Short mmCIF file of N, CA and C in Angstrom, two decimals:
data_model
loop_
_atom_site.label_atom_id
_atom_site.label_comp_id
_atom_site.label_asym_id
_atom_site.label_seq_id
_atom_site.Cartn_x
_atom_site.Cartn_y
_atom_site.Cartn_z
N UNK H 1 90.19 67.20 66.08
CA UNK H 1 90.44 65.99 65.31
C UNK H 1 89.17 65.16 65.16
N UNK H 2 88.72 65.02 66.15
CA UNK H 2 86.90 64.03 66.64
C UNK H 2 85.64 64.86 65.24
N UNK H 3 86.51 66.00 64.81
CA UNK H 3 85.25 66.91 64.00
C UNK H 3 85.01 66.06 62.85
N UNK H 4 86.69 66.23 62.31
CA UNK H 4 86.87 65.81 60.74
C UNK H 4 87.45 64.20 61.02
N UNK H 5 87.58 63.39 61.71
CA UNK H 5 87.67 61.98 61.89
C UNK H 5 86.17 61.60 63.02
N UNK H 6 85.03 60.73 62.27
CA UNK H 6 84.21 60.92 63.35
C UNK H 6 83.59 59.09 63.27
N UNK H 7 85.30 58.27 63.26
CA UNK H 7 85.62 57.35 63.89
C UNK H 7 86.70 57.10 64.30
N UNK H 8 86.31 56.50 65.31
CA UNK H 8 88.32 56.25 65.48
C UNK H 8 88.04 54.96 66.66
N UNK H 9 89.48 54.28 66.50
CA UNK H 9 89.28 52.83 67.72
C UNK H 9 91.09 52.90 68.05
N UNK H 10 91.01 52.48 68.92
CA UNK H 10 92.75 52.13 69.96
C UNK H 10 92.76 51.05 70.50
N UNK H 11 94.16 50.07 69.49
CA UNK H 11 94.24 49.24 69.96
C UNK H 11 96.07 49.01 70.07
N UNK H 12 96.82 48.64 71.24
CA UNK H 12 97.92 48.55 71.24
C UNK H 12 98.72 49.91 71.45
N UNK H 13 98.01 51.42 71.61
CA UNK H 13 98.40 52.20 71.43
C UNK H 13 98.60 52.70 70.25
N UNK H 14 97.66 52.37 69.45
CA UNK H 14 97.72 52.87 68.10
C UNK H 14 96.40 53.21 67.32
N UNK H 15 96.12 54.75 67.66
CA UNK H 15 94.76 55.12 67.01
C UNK H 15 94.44 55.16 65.58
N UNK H 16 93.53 54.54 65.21
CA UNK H 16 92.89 54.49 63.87
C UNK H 16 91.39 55.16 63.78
N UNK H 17 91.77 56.23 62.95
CA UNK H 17 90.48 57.77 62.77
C UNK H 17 90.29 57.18 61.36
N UNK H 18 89.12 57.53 61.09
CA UNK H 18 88.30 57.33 60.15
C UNK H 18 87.19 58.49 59.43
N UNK H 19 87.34 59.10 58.38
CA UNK H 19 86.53 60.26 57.81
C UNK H 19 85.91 59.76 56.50
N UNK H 20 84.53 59.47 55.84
CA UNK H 20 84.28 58.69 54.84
C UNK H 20 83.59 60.04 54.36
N UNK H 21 83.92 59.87 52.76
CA UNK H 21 82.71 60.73 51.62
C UNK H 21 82.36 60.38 50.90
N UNK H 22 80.96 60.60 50.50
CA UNK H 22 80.20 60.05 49.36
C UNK H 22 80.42 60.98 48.53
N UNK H 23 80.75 60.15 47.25
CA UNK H 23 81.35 60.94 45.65
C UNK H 23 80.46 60.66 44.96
N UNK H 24 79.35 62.08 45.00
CA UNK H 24 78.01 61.67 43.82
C UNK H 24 78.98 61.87 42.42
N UNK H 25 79.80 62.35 41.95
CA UNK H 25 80.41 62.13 40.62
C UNK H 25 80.97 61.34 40.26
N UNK H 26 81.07 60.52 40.89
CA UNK H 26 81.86 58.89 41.16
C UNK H 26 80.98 57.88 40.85
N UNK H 27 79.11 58.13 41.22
CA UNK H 27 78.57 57.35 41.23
C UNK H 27 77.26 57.69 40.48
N UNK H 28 76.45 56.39 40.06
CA UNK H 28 75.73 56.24 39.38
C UNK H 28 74.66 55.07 39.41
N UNK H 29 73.48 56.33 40.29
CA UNK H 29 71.94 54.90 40.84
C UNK H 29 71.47 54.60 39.94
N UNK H 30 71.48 54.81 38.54
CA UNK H 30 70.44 54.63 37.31
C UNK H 30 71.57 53.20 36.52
N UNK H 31 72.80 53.20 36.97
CA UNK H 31 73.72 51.92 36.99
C UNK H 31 74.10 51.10 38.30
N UNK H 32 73.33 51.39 39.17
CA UNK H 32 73.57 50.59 40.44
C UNK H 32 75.12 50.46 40.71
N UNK H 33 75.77 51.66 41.16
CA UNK H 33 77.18 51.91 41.58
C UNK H 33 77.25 53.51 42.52
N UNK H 34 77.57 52.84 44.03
CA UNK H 34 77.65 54.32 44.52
C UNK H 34 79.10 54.10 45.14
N UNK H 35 79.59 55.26 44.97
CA UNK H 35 81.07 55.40 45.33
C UNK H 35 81.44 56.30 46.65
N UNK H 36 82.30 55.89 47.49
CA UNK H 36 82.93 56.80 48.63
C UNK H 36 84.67 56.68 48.79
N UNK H 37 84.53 58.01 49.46
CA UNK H 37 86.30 57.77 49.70
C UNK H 37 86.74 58.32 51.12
N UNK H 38 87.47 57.46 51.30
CA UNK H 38 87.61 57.45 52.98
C UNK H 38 88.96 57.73 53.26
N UNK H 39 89.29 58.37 54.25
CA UNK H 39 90.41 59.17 54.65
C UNK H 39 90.93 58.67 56.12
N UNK H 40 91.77 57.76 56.27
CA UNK H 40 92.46 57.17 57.21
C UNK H 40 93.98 57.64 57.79
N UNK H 41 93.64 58.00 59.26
CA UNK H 41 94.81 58.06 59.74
C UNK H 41 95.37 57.62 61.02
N UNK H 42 96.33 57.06 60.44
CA UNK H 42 97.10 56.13 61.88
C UNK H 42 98.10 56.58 62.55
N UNK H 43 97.76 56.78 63.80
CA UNK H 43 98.51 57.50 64.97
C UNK H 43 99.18 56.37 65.98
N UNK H 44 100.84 56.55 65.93
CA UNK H 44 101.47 55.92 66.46
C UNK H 44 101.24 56.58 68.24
N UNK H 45 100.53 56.12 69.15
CA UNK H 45 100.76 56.73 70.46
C UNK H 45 101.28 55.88 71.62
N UNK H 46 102.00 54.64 70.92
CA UNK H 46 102.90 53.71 71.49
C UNK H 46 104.64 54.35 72.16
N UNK H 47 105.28 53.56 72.50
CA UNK H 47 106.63 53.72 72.86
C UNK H 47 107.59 53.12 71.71
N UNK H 48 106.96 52.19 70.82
CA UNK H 48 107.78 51.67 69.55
C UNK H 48 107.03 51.85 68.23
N UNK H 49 108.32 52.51 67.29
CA UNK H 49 107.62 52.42 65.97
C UNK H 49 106.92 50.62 65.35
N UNK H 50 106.67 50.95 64.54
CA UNK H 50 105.17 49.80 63.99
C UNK H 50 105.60 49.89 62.57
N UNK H 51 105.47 49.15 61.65
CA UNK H 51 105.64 48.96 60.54
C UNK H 51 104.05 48.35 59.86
N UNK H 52 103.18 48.89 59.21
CA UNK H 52 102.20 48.39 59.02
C UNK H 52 102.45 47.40 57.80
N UNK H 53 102.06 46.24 57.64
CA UNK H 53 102.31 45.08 57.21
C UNK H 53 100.97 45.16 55.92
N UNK H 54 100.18 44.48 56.76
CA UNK H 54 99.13 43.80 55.88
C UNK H 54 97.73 44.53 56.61
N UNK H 55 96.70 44.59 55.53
CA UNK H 55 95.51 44.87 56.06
C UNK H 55 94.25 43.93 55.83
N UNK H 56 93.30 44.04 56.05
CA UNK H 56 91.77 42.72 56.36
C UNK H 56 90.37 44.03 55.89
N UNK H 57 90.54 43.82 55.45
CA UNK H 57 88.75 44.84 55.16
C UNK H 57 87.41 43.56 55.24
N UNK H 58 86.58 44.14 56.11
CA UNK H 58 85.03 43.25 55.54
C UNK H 58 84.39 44.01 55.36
N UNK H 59 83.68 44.44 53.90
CA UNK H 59 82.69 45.24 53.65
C UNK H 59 81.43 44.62 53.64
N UNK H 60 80.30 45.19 54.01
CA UNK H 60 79.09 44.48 53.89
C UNK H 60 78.42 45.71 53.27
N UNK H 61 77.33 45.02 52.04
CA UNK H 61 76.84 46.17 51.06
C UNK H 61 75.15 45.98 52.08
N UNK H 62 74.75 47.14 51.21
CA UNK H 62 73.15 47.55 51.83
C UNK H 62 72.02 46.04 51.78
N UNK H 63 72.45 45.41 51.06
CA UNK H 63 71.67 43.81 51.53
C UNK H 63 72.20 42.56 52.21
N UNK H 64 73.35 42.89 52.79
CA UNK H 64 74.07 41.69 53.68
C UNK H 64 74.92 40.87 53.11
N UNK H 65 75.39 41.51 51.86
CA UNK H 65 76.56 40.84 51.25
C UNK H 65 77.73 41.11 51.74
N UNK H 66 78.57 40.00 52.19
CA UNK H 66 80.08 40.42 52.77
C UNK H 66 80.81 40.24 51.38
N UNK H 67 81.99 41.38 51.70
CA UNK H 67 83.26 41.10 50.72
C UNK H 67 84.25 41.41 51.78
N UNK H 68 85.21 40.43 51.52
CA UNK H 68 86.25 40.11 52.28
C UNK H 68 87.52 40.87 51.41
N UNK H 69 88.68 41.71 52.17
CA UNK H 69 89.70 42.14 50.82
C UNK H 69 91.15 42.12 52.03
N UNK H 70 91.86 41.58 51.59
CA UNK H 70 93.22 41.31 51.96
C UNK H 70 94.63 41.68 51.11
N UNK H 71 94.92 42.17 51.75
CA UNK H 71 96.54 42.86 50.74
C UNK H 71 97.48 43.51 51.65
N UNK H 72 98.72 43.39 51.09
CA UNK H 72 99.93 43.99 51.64
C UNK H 72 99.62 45.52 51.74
N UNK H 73 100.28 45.74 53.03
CA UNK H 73 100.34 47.46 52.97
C UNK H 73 99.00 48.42 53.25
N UNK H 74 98.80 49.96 52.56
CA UNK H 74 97.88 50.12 51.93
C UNK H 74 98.43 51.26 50.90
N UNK H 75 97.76 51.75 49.89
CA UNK H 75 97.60 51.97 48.44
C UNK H 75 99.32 51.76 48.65
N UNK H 76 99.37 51.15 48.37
CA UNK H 76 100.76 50.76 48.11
C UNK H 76 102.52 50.82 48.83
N UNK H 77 101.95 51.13 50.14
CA UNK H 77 102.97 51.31 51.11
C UNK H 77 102.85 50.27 52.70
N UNK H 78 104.19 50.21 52.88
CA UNK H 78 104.32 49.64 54.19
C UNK H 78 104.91 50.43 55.18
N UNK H 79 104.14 51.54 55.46
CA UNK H 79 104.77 52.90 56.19
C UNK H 79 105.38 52.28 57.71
N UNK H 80 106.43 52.72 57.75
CA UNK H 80 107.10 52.69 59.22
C UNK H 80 106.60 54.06 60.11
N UNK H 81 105.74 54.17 61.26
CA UNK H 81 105.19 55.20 62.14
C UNK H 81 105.91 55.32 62.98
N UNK H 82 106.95 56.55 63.27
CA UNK H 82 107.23 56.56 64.58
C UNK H 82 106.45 56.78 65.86
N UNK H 83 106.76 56.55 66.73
CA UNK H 83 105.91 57.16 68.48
C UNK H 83 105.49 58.91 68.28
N UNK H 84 104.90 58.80 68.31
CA UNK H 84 104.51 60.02 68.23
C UNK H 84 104.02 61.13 67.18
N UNK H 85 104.05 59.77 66.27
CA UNK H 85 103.72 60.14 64.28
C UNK H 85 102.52 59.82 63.82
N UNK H 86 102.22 60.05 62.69
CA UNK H 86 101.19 59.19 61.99
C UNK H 86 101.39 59.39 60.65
N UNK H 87 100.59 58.26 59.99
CA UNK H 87 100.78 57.86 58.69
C UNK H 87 98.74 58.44 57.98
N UNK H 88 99.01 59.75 57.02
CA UNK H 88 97.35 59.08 56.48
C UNK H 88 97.52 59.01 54.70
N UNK H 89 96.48 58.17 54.19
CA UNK H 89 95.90 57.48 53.53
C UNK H 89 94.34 57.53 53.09
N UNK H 90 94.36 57.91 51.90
CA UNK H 90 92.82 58.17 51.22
C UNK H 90 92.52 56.99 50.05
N UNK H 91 91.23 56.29 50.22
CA UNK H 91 90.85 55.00 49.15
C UNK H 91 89.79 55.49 48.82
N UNK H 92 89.29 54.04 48.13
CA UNK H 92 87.95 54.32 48.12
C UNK H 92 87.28 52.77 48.16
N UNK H 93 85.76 52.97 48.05
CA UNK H 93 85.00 52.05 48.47
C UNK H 93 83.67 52.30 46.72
N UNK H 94 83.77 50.90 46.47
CA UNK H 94 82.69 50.72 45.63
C UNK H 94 82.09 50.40 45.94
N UNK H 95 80.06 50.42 46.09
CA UNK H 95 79.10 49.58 46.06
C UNK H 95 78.18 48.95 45.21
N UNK H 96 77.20 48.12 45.07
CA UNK H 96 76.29 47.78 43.99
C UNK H 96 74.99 48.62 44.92
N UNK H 97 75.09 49.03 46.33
CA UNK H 97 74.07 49.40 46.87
C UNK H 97 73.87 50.67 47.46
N UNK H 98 73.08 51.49 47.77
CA UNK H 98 73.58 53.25 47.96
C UNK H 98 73.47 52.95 49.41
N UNK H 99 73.76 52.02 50.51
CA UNK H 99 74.43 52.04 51.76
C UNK H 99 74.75 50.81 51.63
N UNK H 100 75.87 50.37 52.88
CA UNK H 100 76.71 49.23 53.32
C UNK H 100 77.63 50.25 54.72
N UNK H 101 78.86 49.36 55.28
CA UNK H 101 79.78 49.77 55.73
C UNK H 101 81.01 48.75 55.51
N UNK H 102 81.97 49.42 56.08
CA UNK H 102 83.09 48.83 56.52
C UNK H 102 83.81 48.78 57.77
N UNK H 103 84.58 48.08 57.63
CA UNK H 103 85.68 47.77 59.04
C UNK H 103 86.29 46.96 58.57
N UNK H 104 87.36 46.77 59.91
CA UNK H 104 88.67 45.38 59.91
C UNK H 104 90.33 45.57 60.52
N UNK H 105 91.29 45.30 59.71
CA UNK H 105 92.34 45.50 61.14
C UNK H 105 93.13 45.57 60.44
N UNK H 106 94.59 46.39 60.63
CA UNK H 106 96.06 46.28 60.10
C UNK H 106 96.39 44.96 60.75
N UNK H 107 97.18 44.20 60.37
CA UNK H 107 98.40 43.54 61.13
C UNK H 107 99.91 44.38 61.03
N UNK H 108 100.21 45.00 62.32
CA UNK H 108 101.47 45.44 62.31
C UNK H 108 102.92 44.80 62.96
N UNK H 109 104.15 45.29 62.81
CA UNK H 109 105.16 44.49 63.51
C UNK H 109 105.77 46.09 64.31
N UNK H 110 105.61 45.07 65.04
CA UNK H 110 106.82 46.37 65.99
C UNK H 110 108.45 46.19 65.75
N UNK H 111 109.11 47.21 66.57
CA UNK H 111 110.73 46.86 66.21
C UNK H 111 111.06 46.11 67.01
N UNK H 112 110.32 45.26 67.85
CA UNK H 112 110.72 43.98 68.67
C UNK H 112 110.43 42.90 68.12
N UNK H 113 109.78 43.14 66.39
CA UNK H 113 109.20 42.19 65.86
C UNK H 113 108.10 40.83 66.39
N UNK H 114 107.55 42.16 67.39
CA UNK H 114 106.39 41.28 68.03
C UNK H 114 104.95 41.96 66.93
N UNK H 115 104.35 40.79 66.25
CA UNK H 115 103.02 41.01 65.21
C UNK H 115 101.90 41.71 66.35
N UNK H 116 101.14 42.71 65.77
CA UNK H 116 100.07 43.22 66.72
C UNK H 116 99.19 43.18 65.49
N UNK H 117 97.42 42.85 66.26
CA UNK H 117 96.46 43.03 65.40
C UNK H 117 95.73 44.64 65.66
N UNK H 118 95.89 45.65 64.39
CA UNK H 118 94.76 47.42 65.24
C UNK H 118 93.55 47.26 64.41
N UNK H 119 92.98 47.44 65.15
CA UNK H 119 91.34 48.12 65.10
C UNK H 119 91.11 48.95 63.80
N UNK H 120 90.13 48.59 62.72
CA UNK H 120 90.59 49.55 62.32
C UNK H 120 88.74 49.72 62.46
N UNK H 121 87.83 50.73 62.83
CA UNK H 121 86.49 51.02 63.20
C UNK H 121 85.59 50.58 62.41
N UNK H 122 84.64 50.31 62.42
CA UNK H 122 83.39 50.21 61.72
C UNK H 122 82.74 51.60 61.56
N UNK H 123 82.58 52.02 59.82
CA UNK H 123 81.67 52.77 59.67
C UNK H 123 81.08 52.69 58.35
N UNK H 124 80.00 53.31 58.50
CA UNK H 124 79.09 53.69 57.33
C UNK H 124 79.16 54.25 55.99
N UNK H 125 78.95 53.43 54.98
CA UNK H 125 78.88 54.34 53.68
C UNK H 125 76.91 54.62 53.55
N UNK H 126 76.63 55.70 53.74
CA UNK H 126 75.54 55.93 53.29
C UNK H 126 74.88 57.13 51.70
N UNK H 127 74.52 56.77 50.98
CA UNK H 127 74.27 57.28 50.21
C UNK H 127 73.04 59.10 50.22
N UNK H 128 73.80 60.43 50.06
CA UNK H 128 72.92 61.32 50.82
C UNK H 128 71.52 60.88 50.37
N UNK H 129 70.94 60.47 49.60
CA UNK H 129 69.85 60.62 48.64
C UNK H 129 68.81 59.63 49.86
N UNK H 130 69.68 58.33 50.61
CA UNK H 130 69.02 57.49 51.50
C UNK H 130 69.35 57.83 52.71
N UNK H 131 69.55 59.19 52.98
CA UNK H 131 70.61 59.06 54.62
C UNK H 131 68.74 59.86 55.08
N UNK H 132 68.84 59.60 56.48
CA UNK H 132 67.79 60.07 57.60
C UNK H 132 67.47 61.53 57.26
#
């Protein structure tokens, strides 16, 4: 799993893996737009299912610009995870710069309707053309 997810954070008993790709057909340096798409999956390894609610993104592009993004769900669901399940999910990420990263957190409810904040990791969009 650590191969093809090569982030991941646990918080509450609930792992959040992280796999990002840069889509050179997506993107375009001669228009200052590089594109990635990231592959998220959330592993219930709690004793109660979780209902993921709302999510928090802070992206910061390759010169220290934050963008802040807030919304219900994600691409359009409020998946209920059982114990021992997981939920995944593929987006994507626009830039004006050929690196930045991301991170930030679900807010979930449990079935005790107690709100939990998860982790969701910090990682890298790097562009291959600028990577090491």
């Amino acid at each position: 799993m650590d191969r093809f997810f090569s982030h991941s954070a646990t918080s509450h008993g609930i792992t959040v893996r992280v796999a990002v790709s840069f889509l050179p057909d997506r993107s375009r340096a001669d228009s200052a737009r590089w594109f990635w798409s990231y592959h998220i999956r959330i592993e219930n390894n709690s004793e109660s299912p979780v209902q993921l609610l709302t999510r928090h993104w802070v992206i910061t592009d390759g010169r220290g610009g934050v963008h802040q993004v807030d919304g219900e769900g994600v691409v359009g669901e409020q998946p209920v995870i059982l114990p021992g399940k997981a939920h995944d999910y593929v987006s994507g990420c626009p830039l004006d710069t050929p690196t930045g990263r991301m991170e930030g957190m679900y807010r979930m409810m449990r079935n005790d309707d107690e709100l939990i904040a998860v982790e969701i990791p910090r990682f890298a969009l790097v562009a291959p053309a600028v990577a090491d």
